[in-house]
Coordinates of C-alpha atoms in Angstrom, one line a residue:
Chain W
M28 CA 140.1 113.7 106.2
T29 CA 137.0 115.6 106.4
N30 CA 133.8 114.1 107.5
A31 CA 131.0 113.9 104.8
I32 CA 128.4 113.1 107.4
E33 CA 128.3 114.2 111.1
T34 CA 125.6 113.9 113.7
T35 CA 125.3 114.6 117.3
G36 CA 122.5 113.5 119.7
I37 CA 119.8 112.7 117.0
H38 CA 116.4 111.9 118.6
K39 CA 113.3 111.2 116.9
S40 CA 109.9 110.0 118.1
F41 CA 106.5 109.4 116.3
G42 CA 104.0 109.9 119.0
D43 CA 104.7 107.7 122.0
H44 CA 107.1 105.6 119.9
T45 CA 110.8 106.6 120.1
V46 CA 112.6 105.6 117.1
L47 CA 116.2 107.1 117.6
R48 CA 117.6 107.9 121.0
G49 CA 120.8 109.9 120.7
I50 CA 122.7 109.0 117.4
D51 CA 126.2 110.3 117.1
I52 CA 128.1 109.2 113.9
A53 CA 130.9 110.6 111.8
V54 CA 131.5 109.3 108.4
A55 CA 134.8 110.1 106.6
S56 CA 134.6 111.4 103.0
G57 CA 135.1 108.7 100.4
T58 CA 134.2 105.8 102.5
I59 CA 131.3 103.4 103.0
Y60 CA 129.5 103.5 106.2
S61 CA 126.9 100.8 107.0
L62 CA 124.2 101.2 109.4
L63 CA 123.3 97.6 110.3
G64 CA 120.1 96.5 112.1
P65 CA 117.0 94.5 111.9
N66 CA 113.5 95.8 110.7
G67 CA 112.2 98.6 113.0
A68 CA 115.7 99.5 114.4
G69 CA 115.3 103.1 112.9
K70 CA 117.6 102.7 109.9
T71 CA 115.2 104.5 107.5
T72 CA 114.3 107.1 110.0
M73 CA 118.0 107.9 110.2
V74 CA 118.3 107.9 106.3
N75 CA 115.1 110.3 106.1
I76 CA 116.7 112.8 108.7
L77 CA 120.0 112.8 106.8
S78 CA 118.4 113.2 103.4
T79 CA 116.1 116.1 104.6
L80 CA 112.8 114.0 104.4
A81 CA 112.3 114.1 108.0
V82 CA 113.4 116.5 110.8
A83 CA 114.9 115.2 114.1
D84 CA 113.2 116.2 117.3
S85 CA 116.7 117.2 118.7
G86 CA 120.4 117.0 117.9
T87 CA 122.2 118.3 114.8
A88 CA 123.3 116.6 111.5
R89 CA 125.5 118.0 108.9
V90 CA 125.9 116.4 105.3
A91 CA 128.5 117.6 102.9
G92 CA 129.3 120.3 105.4
Y93 CA 125.7 121.7 105.4
D94 CA 123.1 121.6 108.1
V95 CA 120.2 119.4 107.1
V96 CA 117.5 121.7 108.6
G97 CA 119.1 125.2 108.0
Q98 CA 120.8 124.6 104.6
A99 CA 118.4 121.8 103.4
D100 CA 118.6 122.9 99.7
A101 CA 122.4 122.8 99.8
V102 CA 122.3 119.4 101.2
R103 CA 119.9 118.2 98.5
A104 CA 122.2 119.5 95.8
A105 CA 124.9 117.4 97.2
I106 CA 123.3 114.1 97.9
G107 CA 121.6 111.2 96.1
V108 CA 119.1 109.0 97.8
T109 CA 117.9 105.5 96.8
G110 CA 115.2 104.3 99.2
Q111 CA 113.9 101.1 100.1
F112 CA 111.2 101.2 97.4
A113 CA 112.3 101.9 93.9
A114 CA 111.7 105.5 93.4
V115 CA 111.0 105.3 89.7
D116 CA 108.2 106.7 87.6
G117 CA 106.5 103.5 86.4
R118 CA 104.6 105.4 83.7
L119 CA 107.9 106.7 82.0
T120 CA 110.3 104.7 80.2
G121 CA 113.9 104.0 81.6
A122 CA 115.5 106.8 79.5
E123 CA 112.6 109.3 80.1
N124 CA 113.1 108.8 83.8
L125 CA 116.8 109.6 83.6
R126 CA 116.0 112.6 81.4
L127 CA 113.5 113.7 83.9
M128 CA 116.4 113.7 86.5
A129 CA 118.7 115.4 84.2
D130 CA 116.1 118.1 83.6
L131 CA 115.5 118.6 87.3
H132 CA 119.3 118.8 87.8
H133 CA 119.1 121.7 85.1
Y134 CA 121.5 119.9 82.7
G135 CA 121.5 121.4 79.1
R136 CA 119.8 119.4 76.5
K137 CA 123.1 117.9 75.2
D138 CA 124.5 117.2 78.6
G139 CA 121.2 115.5 79.7
R140 CA 121.2 113.3 76.7
R141 CA 124.9 112.3 77.1
R142 CA 124.5 111.7 80.9
T143 CA 121.3 109.5 80.2
A144 CA 123.0 107.4 77.5
Q145 CA 126.2 107.0 79.8
L146 CA 124.0 105.7 82.7
L147 CA 121.9 103.3 80.6
E148 CA 125.0 101.8 79.4
Q149 CA 126.7 101.5 82.7
F150 CA 123.6 99.9 84.4
D151 CA 123.0 97.5 81.4
L152 CA 119.5 99.2 80.6
E153 CA 120.0 100.0 77.1
A154 CA 117.8 97.2 75.6
A155 CA 115.0 98.3 78.1
A156 CA 115.6 102.1 77.7
K157 CA 112.4 102.8 75.6
K158 CA 110.0 100.3 77.7
P159 CA 108.0 101.9 80.7
A160 CA 109.7 101.2 84.0
S161 CA 106.4 99.5 85.2
T162 CA 107.4 96.4 82.9
Y163 CA 111.0 96.1 84.6
S164 CA 111.9 93.3 86.8
G165 CA 112.9 94.0 90.4
G166 CA 116.6 94.0 89.6
M167 CA 116.1 96.3 86.6
R168 CA 114.0 98.6 88.7
R169 CA 116.7 98.8 91.3
R170 CA 119.4 99.4 88.7
L171 CA 117.3 102.2 87.2
D172 CA 116.6 103.6 90.6
I173 CA 120.4 103.9 91.5
A174 CA 121.2 105.1 87.9
M175 CA 118.6 107.9 88.7
T176 CA 120.3 108.9 92.0
L177 CA 123.6 109.2 90.1
V178 CA 122.4 111.6 87.4
G179 CA 123.2 114.6 89.4
E180 CA 126.7 113.2 90.4
P181 CA 126.1 113.4 94.1
R182 CA 129.0 113.6 96.6
V183 CA 127.0 111.7 99.3
I184 CA 124.8 108.9 98.4
F185 CA 122.2 107.1 100.8
L186 CA 121.3 103.6 100.0
D187 CA 118.5 102.3 102.1
E188 CA 118.5 98.5 102.0
P189 CA 119.6 98.5 98.4
T190 CA 119.6 94.9 98.0
T191 CA 116.5 93.7 100.0
G192 CA 114.4 91.6 97.8
L193 CA 116.9 91.1 95.1
D194 CA 118.1 87.7 94.0
P195 CA 121.7 86.6 94.6
R196 CA 123.0 87.6 91.3
S197 CA 121.4 91.1 91.3
R198 CA 122.7 91.6 94.7
R199 CA 126.3 90.8 93.7
A200 CA 125.9 93.2 90.8
M201 CA 124.7 95.8 93.2
W202 CA 127.7 95.4 95.5
Q203 CA 130.0 95.9 92.5
V204 CA 128.2 99.2 91.5
I205 CA 128.6 100.3 95.2
R206 CA 132.4 99.5 95.1
D207 CA 132.9 101.5 91.8
L208 CA 131.1 104.5 93.2
V209 CA 133.3 104.7 96.3
A210 CA 136.3 104.2 94.0
D211 CA 135.2 107.4 92.3
G212 CA 135.5 109.3 95.6
V213 CA 131.9 109.5 96.7
T214 CA 130.7 108.8 100.3
I215 CA 128.1 106.0 100.8
F216 CA 125.8 105.6 103.6
L217 CA 124.4 102.2 103.5
T218 CA 121.6 100.6 105.6
T219 CA 121.3 96.9 105.6
Q220 CA 119.9 93.9 107.5
Y221 CA 122.7 91.7 106.3
L222 CA 126.0 91.4 108.2
E223 CA 127.6 89.8 105.1
E224 CA 126.7 92.8 103.0
A225 CA 128.0 95.3 105.5
D226 CA 131.1 93.1 105.9
Q227 CA 131.7 93.1 102.1
L228 CA 131.3 96.7 101.4
A229 CA 131.7 98.9 104.5
D230 CA 134.8 100.6 105.9
R231 CA 132.9 101.1 109.2
I232 CA 129.7 99.6 110.6
A233 CA 127.3 100.8 113.2
V234 CA 124.8 98.4 114.8
L235 CA 121.6 99.9 115.4
D236 CA 119.2 98.3 118.0
T237 CA 115.9 99.9 119.1
G238 CA 117.2 103.4 118.3
V239 CA 120.7 103.1 119.9
I240 CA 124.0 102.4 118.4
V241 CA 125.3 99.3 120.3
A242 CA 128.5 98.9 118.5
E243 CA 130.5 100.7 116.1
G244 CA 134.0 99.8 114.2
T245 CA 135.4 98.2 111.3
P246 CA 134.0 94.9 110.2
D247 CA 137.0 93.0 111.8
E248 CA 136.5 94.8 115.0
L249 CA 132.8 93.9 115.1
K250 CA 133.4 90.3 114.1
R251 CA 135.8 89.9 117.0
L252 CA 132.9 90.7 119.3
V253 CA 130.9 87.8 117.7
P254 CA 131.7 84.3 118.8
G255 CA 129.3 82.6 116.5
G256 CA 131.5 81.4 113.7
H257 CA 132.4 77.6 113.7
I258 CA 132.9 74.6 111.7
S259 CA 130.7 71.7 112.9
L260 CA 131.8 68.1 112.2
Q261 CA 129.4 65.3 112.3
F262 CA 130.7 61.8 113.3
G263 CA 129.3 58.3 112.5
E264 CA 131.4 56.5 115.2
H265 CA 132.4 57.5 118.7
D266 CA 135.9 56.7 118.5
Q267 CA 136.3 59.1 115.6
L268 CA 134.8 61.9 117.7
V269 CA 137.3 61.0 120.5
A270 CA 140.2 61.0 117.9
A271 CA 139.1 64.4 116.5
A272 CA 138.6 66.0 119.9
K273 CA 142.1 64.9 120.7
T274 CA 143.5 66.4 117.6
F275 CA 141.6 69.8 117.8
G276 CA 141.1 70.2 121.5
E277 CA 138.1 69.7 123.6
V278 CA 135.9 72.4 122.1
A279 CA 132.1 72.2 122.1
R280 CA 132.0 68.6 122.0
D281 CA 128.6 66.8 122.1
D282 CA 128.8 63.1 122.5
D283 CA 125.1 62.5 122.2
A284 CA 124.8 64.2 118.8
M285 CA 128.3 63.0 118.0
T286 CA 129.3 66.6 116.9
L287 CA 132.3 68.7 117.4
Q288 CA 132.2 72.5 116.9
L289 CA 135.5 74.3 116.0
P290 CA 135.9 78.0 116.1
S291 CA 136.3 79.5 112.7
D292 CA 135.8 82.7 110.9
G293 CA 134.3 80.8 108.0
G294 CA 137.3 81.5 105.7
V295 CA 138.8 79.0 103.4
R296 CA 142.1 78.9 105.5
S297 CA 140.6 77.8 108.6
L298 CA 138.6 75.2 106.7
R299 CA 141.7 73.8 105.1
A300 CA 143.4 73.5 108.6
V301 CA 140.5 71.4 109.8
L302 CA 140.5 69.2 106.6
D303 CA 144.3 68.9 106.8
G304 CA 144.1 67.8 110.5
L305 CA 141.4 65.3 109.6
D306 CA 143.6 63.8 106.7
R307 CA 146.7 63.6 108.8
E308 CA 145.0 61.7 111.7
S309 CA 142.9 59.8 109.2
I310 CA 139.6 60.6 110.9
T311 CA 136.4 59.8 109.0
V312 CA 133.6 62.5 109.4
E313 CA 130.0 61.9 108.2
G314 CA 129.4 65.6 107.5
L315 CA 130.8 69.1 107.8
S316 CA 129.0 72.5 107.9
I317 CA 130.2 75.9 108.1
H318 CA 128.4 78.4 110.2
T319 CA 129.4 82.0 109.7
P320 CA 128.4 84.7 112.2
D321 CA 125.2 86.5 111.0
L322 CA 123.1 89.3 112.3
D323 CA 121.6 87.0 114.9
D324 CA 124.9 86.4 116.4
V325 CA 125.8 90.0 116.3
F326 CA 122.7 90.7 118.2
L327 CA 123.0 87.9 120.6
A328 CA 126.5 89.0 121.3
L329 CA 125.9 92.8 121.5
T330 CA 122.4 92.8 123.2
G331 CA 122.5 89.4 124.9
R332 CA 119.2 88.4 123.3
P333 CA 118.2 87.0 120.0
R334 CA 116.5 89.2 117.4
A335 CA 113.1 87.4 117.3
E336 CA 112.8 87.8 121.0
K337 CA 113.6 91.4 121.0
E338 CA 110.8 92.1 118.4
N339 CA 108.3 90.3 120.6
Q340 CA 109.2 92.4 123.7
K341 CA 108.3 95.5 121.9
Chain V
M13 CA 120.6 130.2 87.7
S14 CA 118.1 132.8 89.4
A15 CA 115.3 131.5 91.6
A16 CA 112.7 132.6 89.0
T17 CA 114.2 130.6 86.2
H18 CA 114.5 127.7 88.5
T19 CA 110.9 127.9 89.3
M20 CA 109.9 128.1 85.7
R21 CA 112.3 125.3 84.6
D22 CA 111.3 122.9 87.2
S23 CA 107.5 123.6 86.6
S24 CA 107.8 123.1 83.0
T25 CA 109.7 119.8 83.5
M26 CA 107.0 118.6 85.8
L27 CA 104.4 119.6 83.2
R28 CA 106.3 117.7 80.4
R29 CA 106.2 114.6 82.8
K30 CA 102.5 115.0 83.2
F31 CA 102.2 115.3 79.2
K32 CA 104.3 112.1 78.9
H33 CA 101.8 110.3 81.1
M34 CA 98.8 111.5 79.1
L35 CA 100.5 110.5 75.9
R36 CA 101.4 107.2 77.2
Y37 CA 97.9 106.4 78.3
P38 CA 95.9 108.3 75.6
S39 CA 92.8 106.0 76.3
M40 CA 92.5 107.9 79.7
T41 CA 92.2 111.2 77.9
L42 CA 89.9 109.8 75.2
Q43 CA 87.6 108.0 77.8
L44 CA 87.3 111.5 79.4
A45 CA 85.7 112.8 76.4
A46 CA 84.0 109.6 75.6
I47 CA 81.7 109.2 78.9
P48 CA 80.2 112.8 78.3
I49 CA 79.7 112.2 74.6
I50 CA 77.8 108.9 75.2
F51 CA 75.6 110.8 77.8
L52 CA 75.1 113.5 75.1
L53 CA 74.0 111.0 72.5
L54 CA 71.8 109.0 75.0
F55 CA 70.0 112.1 76.3
V56 CA 69.5 113.9 72.9
Y57 CA 68.5 111.0 70.9
V58 CA 66.8 108.6 73.4
F59 CA 65.2 111.1 75.9
G60 CA 65.6 114.3 73.9
G61 CA 62.4 114.2 72.0
T62 CA 60.3 114.1 75.0
L63 CA 62.3 116.0 77.2
G64 CA 62.5 118.8 74.7
D65 CA 58.8 119.0 74.6
G66 CA 58.7 119.3 78.4
L67 CA 60.9 122.5 78.3
G68 CA 58.0 124.5 77.2
G69 CA 60.1 126.4 74.7
F70 CA 59.1 127.8 71.2
S71 CA 60.2 125.0 69.0
G72 CA 60.4 122.1 71.6
G73 CA 61.5 118.5 70.8
R74 CA 65.0 117.2 70.1
S75 CA 66.5 120.3 68.5
E76 CA 65.7 122.4 71.6
Y77 CA 66.8 119.9 74.0
V78 CA 70.2 119.6 72.3
N79 CA 70.8 123.3 73.1
Y80 CA 69.4 122.9 76.6
V81 CA 71.5 119.9 77.7
T82 CA 74.9 120.6 76.2
P83 CA 76.0 123.0 79.0
G84 CA 75.1 120.3 81.5
V85 CA 77.1 117.7 79.4
I86 CA 80.0 120.1 79.3
L87 CA 80.0 120.1 83.1
L88 CA 79.9 116.4 83.1
A89 CA 83.0 116.5 81.1
V90 CA 84.8 118.8 83.5
A91 CA 83.6 116.4 86.4
A92 CA 84.9 113.5 84.6
T93 CA 88.4 114.6 84.4
A94 CA 88.6 114.7 88.2
T95 CA 88.9 110.9 88.2
A96 CA 91.9 110.9 86.0
T97 CA 93.6 113.7 88.1
A98 CA 92.8 111.7 91.4
V99 CA 94.1 108.5 90.0
S100 CA 97.3 110.2 88.6
V101 CA 98.0 111.9 91.9
A102 CA 97.3 108.7 94.0
T103 CA 99.7 106.7 91.7
D104 CA 102.4 109.4 92.2
M105 CA 102.0 109.2 96.1
T106 CA 102.2 105.6 96.2
E107 CA 105.3 105.3 94.1
G108 CA 108.5 106.3 95.7
I109 CA 109.1 108.9 93.0
I110 CA 107.7 111.8 95.2
A111 CA 110.1 110.9 98.0
R112 CA 112.9 111.1 95.4
F113 CA 111.7 114.6 94.2
R114 CA 111.8 115.7 97.9
T115 CA 115.4 114.9 98.4
M116 CA 116.3 117.0 95.3
A117 CA 117.1 120.7 95.1
I118 CA 114.0 121.5 93.1
F119 CA 111.2 124.0 93.3
R120 CA 108.9 121.9 95.5
P121 CA 105.5 123.2 94.4
S122 CA 106.2 122.2 90.8
I123 CA 105.4 118.6 91.8
L124 CA 101.8 119.7 92.3
T125 CA 101.6 122.5 89.7
G126 CA 102.6 120.1 87.1
H127 CA 99.6 118.0 87.9
V128 CA 97.3 120.9 88.2
I129 CA 98.2 122.7 84.9
G130 CA 98.3 119.4 83.0
S131 CA 94.8 118.4 84.3
V132 CA 93.3 121.6 83.5
L133 CA 94.6 121.5 80.0
Q134 CA 93.3 117.8 79.8
A135 CA 90.0 119.0 80.9
L136 CA 89.9 121.8 78.2
I137 CA 90.8 119.4 75.4
S138 CA 88.1 117.0 76.6
L139 CA 85.8 120.0 76.6
A140 CA 86.7 120.8 73.0
I141 CA 85.9 117.4 71.9
V142 CA 82.6 117.3 73.6
I143 CA 81.5 120.8 72.2
G144 CA 82.6 119.7 68.7
A145 CA 80.4 116.5 69.0
A146 CA 77.5 118.8 70.2
L147 CA 78.0 121.1 67.3
L148 CA 77.8 118.1 64.9
I149 CA 74.4 116.9 66.3
G150 CA 72.7 120.3 66.1
F151 CA 74.0 122.3 69.1
R152 CA 73.5 125.9 67.8
P153 CA 74.6 128.7 70.3
T154 CA 74.1 132.3 69.4
A155 CA 77.1 133.5 71.4
G156 CA 79.7 136.0 69.9
V157 CA 83.5 135.9 70.4
V158 CA 83.3 137.9 73.6
E159 CA 80.7 135.5 75.1
W160 CA 82.8 132.4 74.0
F161 CA 85.8 133.9 75.8
A162 CA 83.8 134.5 78.9
A163 CA 82.5 130.9 78.8
A164 CA 86.0 129.4 78.3
G165 CA 87.2 131.5 81.2
L166 CA 84.5 130.4 83.4
L167 CA 85.1 126.7 82.4
T168 CA 88.8 127.1 83.1
L169 CA 88.0 128.5 86.5
L170 CA 85.7 125.5 87.2
A171 CA 88.4 122.9 85.8
L172 CA 90.8 124.6 88.2
A173 CA 88.5 124.2 91.3
I174 CA 87.7 120.5 90.2
T175 CA 91.4 119.8 89.6
W176 CA 92.5 121.0 93.0
L177 CA 89.7 119.0 94.7
A178 CA 90.7 115.9 92.8
V179 CA 94.4 116.5 93.8
G180 CA 93.2 116.5 97.4
L181 CA 91.2 113.3 96.9
G182 CA 94.1 111.6 95.2
M183 CA 96.3 112.8 98.0
V184 CA 94.1 111.1 100.8
A185 CA 93.4 108.0 98.8
D186 CA 95.5 105.1 99.9
S187 CA 95.4 103.5 96.4
A188 CA 94.7 104.4 92.9
E189 CA 91.5 102.2 93.1
T190 CA 90.2 104.2 96.0
A191 CA 91.2 107.3 94.1
S192 CA 89.2 106.4 91.0
N193 CA 86.1 105.9 93.1
L194 CA 86.2 109.1 95.3
P195 CA 85.4 111.6 92.6
T196 CA 82.4 109.6 91.5
P197 CA 79.7 111.8 93.2
L198 CA 80.9 114.7 91.0
I199 CA 79.6 113.0 88.0
L200 CA 76.1 113.0 89.5
L201 CA 76.0 116.8 90.3
P202 CA 75.1 117.9 86.9
F203 CA 72.1 115.7 87.1
L204 CA 71.1 116.9 90.6
G205 CA 71.2 120.5 89.1
S206 CA 69.9 122.2 86.1
G207 CA 72.1 120.2 83.7
F208 CA 69.6 117.9 82.2
V209 CA 66.1 119.2 83.2
P210 CA 64.9 122.5 84.8
T211 CA 65.1 122.4 88.6
E212 CA 61.4 123.6 88.6
S213 CA 60.4 120.0 87.5
M214 CA 62.0 118.5 90.7
P215 CA 60.2 117.8 93.9
G216 CA 60.8 120.6 96.6
W217 CA 63.6 119.1 98.7
L218 CA 65.5 118.1 95.5
K219 CA 65.0 121.4 94.0
S220 CA 66.4 123.4 96.9
F221 CA 69.6 121.2 96.7
A222 CA 69.8 121.6 93.0
D223 CA 69.4 125.2 93.1
H224 CA 72.0 125.8 95.6
Q225 CA 74.7 123.3 94.6
P226 CA 77.7 124.9 92.9
F227 CA 77.2 123.3 89.3
T228 CA 73.8 124.9 88.8
P229 CA 75.0 128.5 88.7
V230 CA 77.8 127.6 86.4
I231 CA 75.5 125.8 84.0
E232 CA 72.9 128.8 84.1
T233 CA 75.7 131.2 83.4
L234 CA 77.0 129.0 80.5
R235 CA 73.3 129.0 79.1
G236 CA 73.2 132.7 79.5
L237 CA 76.4 133.3 77.7
L238 CA 76.0 131.0 74.9
F239 CA 72.3 131.8 74.2
D240 CA 72.2 135.4 75.1
A241 CA 69.7 134.7 78.0
P242 CA 69.5 136.7 81.2
I243 CA 72.3 135.5 83.7
G244 CA 71.3 137.5 86.7
N245 CA 73.4 136.8 89.9
N246 CA 74.4 133.3 88.5
A247 CA 77.7 134.6 87.2
W248 CA 79.0 136.0 90.4
I249 CA 77.8 133.1 92.3
A250 CA 79.4 130.6 89.9
V251 CA 82.8 132.5 90.1
A252 CA 82.4 132.7 94.0
W253 CA 82.0 128.8 94.1
C254 CA 84.9 128.2 91.8
V255 CA 87.4 130.5 93.6
G256 CA 86.1 129.3 96.9
I257 CA 86.5 125.6 96.0
T258 CA 89.8 126.4 94.5
L259 CA 91.2 128.2 97.7
V260 CA 89.8 125.6 100.1
C261 CA 91.0 122.6 98.1
F262 CA 94.4 124.3 97.4
V263 CA 95.2 124.8 101.1
W264 CA 93.8 121.3 101.9
A265 CA 95.8 119.5 99.2
T266 CA 99.1 121.3 99.8
R267 CA 98.7 120.7 103.6
T268 CA 98.1 117.0 102.9
F269 CA 101.0 116.9 100.7
N270 CA 103.4 118.3 103.0
R271 CA 102.1 116.1 105.9
K272 CA 102.0 112.8 103.9
T273 CA 105.4 113.3 102.4
L274 CA 107.3 113.8 105.6

């Protein structure tokens, strides 16, 4: 399998502020690769360099087989970019925005019309096609944005925090769009602040922290690095806590708070195992909560410090 | 597709985009013509009787003043289009659409040329409306076809200069609101020149500013062309100002564009 994106030693500074310090990544064609990190980690700068919007201070990057600096136009012809802020023309209608993209991709009149109609349907924008994009809701703007990115049938797509600011339903819809795209064989480079999003979508994840990739691997490989996932049981009576501890083992028992924390991946199977155990031993619990590993846990595990603290340090 | 057709196609696509903006918000174009027409009516009907007598001409009064003031109002109309251009450019720069254009394999300068060509045409449309209104209320130029063409050429040149200036202002403005304020001083220039009264009637310090600012030679050249009056050096000075402003603002605007969009 060839690589759709390859970088070696990418460095980038803005004045005294170093944003990226030696990024090496390789993204196989037809896969989803996620760059995961908090605000200010350098995710957008990385997307800008790969999409020819910015030039790295040192290092090389090839996208779709072309050098991003020396062959920028060939890269641009192969990519589609959806940035963090919806890149739509608010003064044009949804259909006009798509036609504009079709014209700039030099489609003929008929092909441009057909592609526009097809994308309006695919992204559920037909009803709003003749309204100015400035009147769209956040979710609609984002859908139009992605549709515009797809007009030229790009082989490599960059999505910079595509679900930030979307409600849960729109976020799910966006995930489905992304899955459908990769099913058609395109390569997707996705940045996100949400571990869950990277977990749901990505074939491989790189965790970016202050300009350095601190971990890279499949979602499962990464999650093994994170000990944060657990089921927390709250007890009303002490003897119940003791009984539960006997059943599940002496893990993270807190006698004062009367809680017991059991390691879990947050999945249904591990939850059922716990519930079955409680049933079998007739143990009464007051409350149960599931804690899944999140970005904070990843950061704590990988950098040895929580996210908030890190931002203060800077 | 060859590079030349690429250039043409992307430029016309961007120009069509600009036209769609103008058609979507026709009030902007109409407003551009409305402001100078209001000034025209105000100055001709309210002040014109008195100001016309002060010109010391043969007939005097309102009918003389309408001929005197129309070239000034024409320049006011060109200056007024700067606001629309600056707002339009600033809106573009604050929306993500420019970043999208820059990640596409298109003819880059077409992003700006779309604005510039569209704005110059917008200015000329607005000028046609203003001149039409002036003709209705008694503006009677004596110019022949050649002089009209020369006047149209000079006004196009001025519109180009003002448009590039406005593109630059729209580029440095951090919001559409700022962009709508920045070109306001331009509206004052026809007043602080020979647009509404002869500069001879001004105090010395103001007269020297009025005589040497760029709008005055343009106004004087227009008067010369339209009324068969002596033009002197004004034509060359006017053309030099227009070309100079265009070049300086072209370099400034394109540099700012390249820097801001990185």
